Amino acid sequence: MTNIESIAIKRFHAHSPINLDSCQVKRELVGSRVVMMIDCPSTAKCHELWRDRYLLMRRCLDLWLANQIVISYKGHPYGRTPMRQPLV
């Protein structure tokens, strides 16, 4: 991860509409798309993120961070947002 990516992820954490302090957030290249992976420590946090996933996705797109968000619970897939327009 470059310095620019780490700064962008910190901004995503700081300005997220949902508190992500207890979650691990990382950005990955999956094939030709950029995915924001959010790993939660509890199912309650997964439910909260899933409920507000469109707010998180909008924030990702505003910061040019990712095309998709994948939410997981302790490393196990929980849900993923639909793909958005490609980042250029």
mmCIF file of C-alpha atoms in Angstrom:
data_model
loop_
_atom_site.group_PDB
_atom_site.id
_atom_site.type_symbol
_atom_site.label_atom_id
_atom_site.label_comp_id
_atom_site.label_asym_id
_atom_site.label_seq_id
_atom_site.Cartn_x
_atom_site.Cartn_y
_atom_site.Cartn_z
ATOM 1 C CA MET A 1 0.000 0.000 0.000
ATOM 2 C CA THR A 2 1.349 3.408 -0.918
ATOM 3 C CA ASN A 3 1.334 6.451 1.340
ATOM 4 C CA ILE A 4 -1.483 7.963 -0.701
ATOM 5 C CA GLU A 5 -3.594 4.834 -0.207
ATOM 6 C CA SER A 6 -2.950 4.759 3.529
ATOM 7 C CA ILE A 7 -3.874 8.448 3.809
ATOM 8 C CA ALA A 8 -7.076 7.836 1.824
ATOM 9 C CA ILE A 9 -8.015 4.884 4.049
ATOM 10 C CA LYS A 10 -7.378 7.005 7.152
ATOM 11 C CA ARG A 11 -9.644 9.696 5.697
ATOM 12 C CA PHE A 12 -12.267 7.033 4.969
ATOM 13 C CA HIS A 13 -12.031 5.902 8.613
ATOM 14 C CA ALA A 14 -12.172 9.466 9.949
ATOM 15 C CA HIS A 15 -15.052 10.702 7.784
ATOM 16 C CA SER A 16 -17.078 7.511 7.565
ATOM 17 C CA PRO A 17 -20.766 7.905 8.440
ATOM 18 C CA ILE A 18 -20.356 4.809 10.665
ATOM 19 C CA ASN A 19 -17.788 4.211 13.410
ATOM 20 C CA LEU A 20 -15.232 1.746 12.004
ATOM 21 C CA ASP A 21 -12.759 1.803 14.920
ATOM 22 C CA SER A 22 -13.327 -1.845 15.813
ATOM 23 C CA CYS A 23 -13.077 -3.028 12.174
ATOM 24 C CA GLN A 24 -10.087 -3.824 10.004
ATOM 25 C CA VAL A 25 -10.230 -1.912 6.726
ATOM 26 C CA LYS A 26 -8.016 -2.661 3.752
ATOM 27 C CA ARG A 27 -8.053 -1.992 0.033
ATOM 28 C CA GLU A 28 -7.359 -4.840 -2.401
ATOM 29 C CA LEU A 29 -7.101 -5.307 -6.130
ATOM 30 C CA VAL A 30 -9.342 -8.212 -7.154
ATOM 31 C CA GLY A 31 -8.948 -8.887 -10.856
ATOM 32 C CA SER A 32 -9.490 -5.524 -12.516
ATOM 33 C CA ARG A 33 -11.488 -3.974 -9.680
ATOM 34 C CA VAL A 34 -10.567 -2.258 -6.448
ATOM 35 C CA VAL A 35 -12.395 -3.588 -3.390
ATOM 36 C CA MET A 36 -12.603 -2.132 0.104
ATOM 37 C CA MET A 37 -12.542 -5.053 2.545
ATOM 38 C CA ILE A 38 -14.093 -4.381 5.970
ATOM 39 C CA ASP A 39 -13.660 -7.157 8.531
ATOM 40 C CA CYS A 40 -15.911 -6.824 11.585
ATOM 41 C CA PRO A 41 -15.410 -8.334 15.048
ATOM 42 C CA SER A 42 -19.145 -8.953 15.651
ATOM 43 C CA THR A 43 -22.269 -9.815 13.720
ATOM 44 C CA ALA A 44 -23.975 -6.737 15.199
ATOM 45 C CA LYS A 45 -21.338 -4.531 13.525
ATOM 46 C CA CYS A 46 -21.831 -6.458 10.257
ATOM 47 C CA HIS A 47 -25.590 -5.794 10.460
ATOM 48 C CA GLU A 48 -24.963 -2.086 11.070
ATOM 49 C CA LEU A 49 -22.549 -1.804 8.124
ATOM 50 C CA TRP A 50 -24.831 -3.809 5.853
ATOM 51 C CA ARG A 51 -27.797 -1.612 6.753
ATOM 52 C CA ASP A 52 -25.817 1.524 5.851
ATOM 53 C CA ARG A 53 -23.728 0.024 3.033
ATOM 54 C CA TYR A 54 -24.830 2.624 0.471
ATOM 55 C CA LEU A 55 -23.530 5.453 2.680
ATOM 56 C CA LEU A 56 -20.189 3.661 2.934
ATOM 57 C CA MET A 57 -20.108 3.026 -0.815
ATOM 58 C CA ARG A 58 -20.821 6.679 -1.539
ATOM 59 C CA ARG A 59 -17.929 7.653 0.737
ATOM 60 C CA CYS A 60 -15.623 5.203 -1.083
ATOM 61 C CA LEU A 61 -16.602 6.678 -4.433
ATOM 62 C CA ASP A 62 -16.187 10.259 -3.144
ATOM 63 C CA LEU A 63 -12.598 9.443 -2.112
ATOM 64 C CA TRP A 64 -11.916 7.345 -5.263
ATOM 65 C CA LEU A 65 -11.064 4.374 -3.046
ATOM 66 C CA ALA A 66 -13.004 1.387 -4.373
ATOM 67 C CA ASN A 67 -15.577 0.054 -6.822
ATOM 68 C CA GLN A 68 -17.095 -2.313 -4.277
ATOM 69 C CA ILE A 69 -17.262 -2.950 -0.534
ATOM 70 C CA VAL A 70 -17.005 -6.451 0.909
ATOM 71 C CA ILE A 71 -18.095 -6.891 4.516
ATOM 72 C CA SER A 72 -16.888 -9.917 6.441
ATOM 73 C CA TYR A 73 -17.263 -11.305 9.943
ATOM 74 C CA LYS A 74 -13.919 -12.540 11.303
ATOM 75 C CA GLY A 75 -12.712 -13.312 7.791
ATOM 76 C CA HIS A 76 -15.907 -15.024 6.603
ATOM 77 C CA PRO A 77 -17.939 -13.287 3.863
ATOM 78 C CA TYR A 78 -21.039 -11.484 5.085
ATOM 79 C CA GLY A 79 -22.086 -9.360 2.097
ATOM 80 C CA ARG A 80 -20.902 -7.234 -0.793
ATOM 81 C CA THR A 81 -22.228 -4.142 -2.497
ATOM 82 C CA PRO A 82 -22.907 -4.148 -6.246
ATOM 83 C CA MET A 83 -20.076 -2.975 -8.513
ATOM 84 C CA ARG A 84 -20.031 0.751 -9.216
ATOM 85 C CA GLN A 85 -18.505 2.654 -12.114
ATOM 86 C CA PRO A 86 -14.823 1.892 -12.684
ATOM 87 C CA LEU A 87 -12.228 4.134 -11.082
ATOM 88 C CA VAL A 88 -10.105 6.001 -13.590
#
